[in-house]
Amino acid sequence: MRRPKVYPLATHKRICRSEFTSCLSCGTRLRRYATLSERPIITLAGPIRLTHTGYRCPNPDCPTAQGSYRSAAADALALPGFTFGLDILVLVGHLRLAQHHTLDEAHQALQSCLAPFDQTISRREISYLFDAYTTLVRATHEVADDTAWQEQVRRNGGLIISIDGIQPDKGNETVYLVRDVLTGRVLAAENVRLSDTETIKRLLAPVVALELPVLGAVSDAQESLCQAIAALWPNIPHQLCQFHYLREASRPIYELDRGLRKQIRKEIQQPIRATRDQLERQAAARAESEPEEAEQLAVLSDYALAVQTALNLDGQQPFRYASLAVDDALSDVAASLNELEKRGAREAGAVR
Ligand SMILES: [Zn+2]
């Protein structure tokens, strides 16, 4: 007998390319030259399969033709070599330092954040992430002393600065990370309560103090960031990160959709769970005496499971909507049930 499709928890694919399309030294259109990394990353919004594509200036006479244009959005997801995202790392730092969680409490909190995605995290990983967080907030001192890295920046023609803010508990704290897009290096990381232009300028002061040329900047469209960058480096190009930009633009409709999905779940989840329990109990009770009927009950129970997993389908900003995914999946289940019913009727007719 054909079994219905059970939907696995979705892993979202994301392809990240350089936010700049032309070379900041000579203006030539950039060309894709390599896949810099292809890896899974676990974030607070679920697992992502990231493909990070590197771009390079194809003009052989360009002084920075060997430089690699990375994607600021890709580097903003996770530190190099980490499977757990920067949002998780920042949350661990926040729980330990601001909420005074013990390692075990932070571990428990993170486990429950990841449970809806069928992901787990070990206690050891939490301690590792906390170490990484404390190293991160010391980044400013480290880049100032790293002459080999500064030499590389000069060979690249300068820095391309990216700034993004992560809010660990959706409250008023924001951890801002300042990164060089060309080397991927974190230049500054700071936990701030205000995100006004003056605060951002103060956050960028150590980058100014490096006295390295700045070629450009990438950020979401947050106004205080734009103003701070314009004040510190008035003549550089400032590219808005399209992913963040679109995500902000689509937020209202995305929230509406989430509400709708929640409503669908609320109405169906309880009854379907009860039905499945009942089907499984009856199938078990008849396994010996009426094996054929037990088998049919098991198939119906699989249908109930398919509905349950369909209810867990998630959306992703900007444009993938959860309630549409749930509706598609439930329609598949309904079509399959219809088919089953028709075939049942045909077979019953043939027997008669
Ligand atoms: Zn060039």
Short mmCIF file of C-alpha atoms in Angstrom, two decimals, residues 44 85-97 99 101 106 109-110 113 133 166-170 175:
data_model
loop_
_atom_site.label_atom_id
_atom_site.label_comp_id
_atom_site.label_asym_id
_atom_site.label_seq_id
_atom_site.Cartn_x
_atom_site.Cartn_y
_atom_site.Cartn_z
CA LEU A 44 17.83 30.55 15.83
CA GLY A 85 25.28 30.87 13.89
CA LEU A 86 26.40 34.21 15.23
CA ASP A 87 22.89 34.80 16.57
CA ILE A 88 23.32 31.73 18.81
CA LEU A 89 26.82 32.78 19.83
CA VAL A 90 25.57 36.24 20.77
CA LEU A 91 22.62 34.77 22.66
CA VAL A 92 24.99 32.54 24.67
CA GLY A 93 27.12 35.60 25.52
CA HIS A 94 24.01 37.53 26.50
CA LEU A 95 22.58 34.76 28.69
CA ARG A 96 25.87 34.26 30.50
CA LEU A 97 26.87 37.90 30.97
CA GLN A 99 21.23 37.31 32.44
CA HIS A 101 22.92 32.18 33.46
CA ALA A 106 22.30 28.59 29.11
CA ALA A 109 17.68 27.68 27.19
CA LEU A 110 19.45 26.98 23.90
CA CYS A 113 15.29 27.33 21.27
CA TYR A 133 32.00 35.40 22.26
CA ILE A 166 22.10 41.22 16.43
CA GLN A 167 19.48 41.51 19.16
CA PRO A 168 19.92 38.55 21.48
CA ASP A 169 16.54 38.66 23.19
CA LYS A 170 14.60 41.06 20.94
CA VAL A 175 25.48 43.47 19.62
#
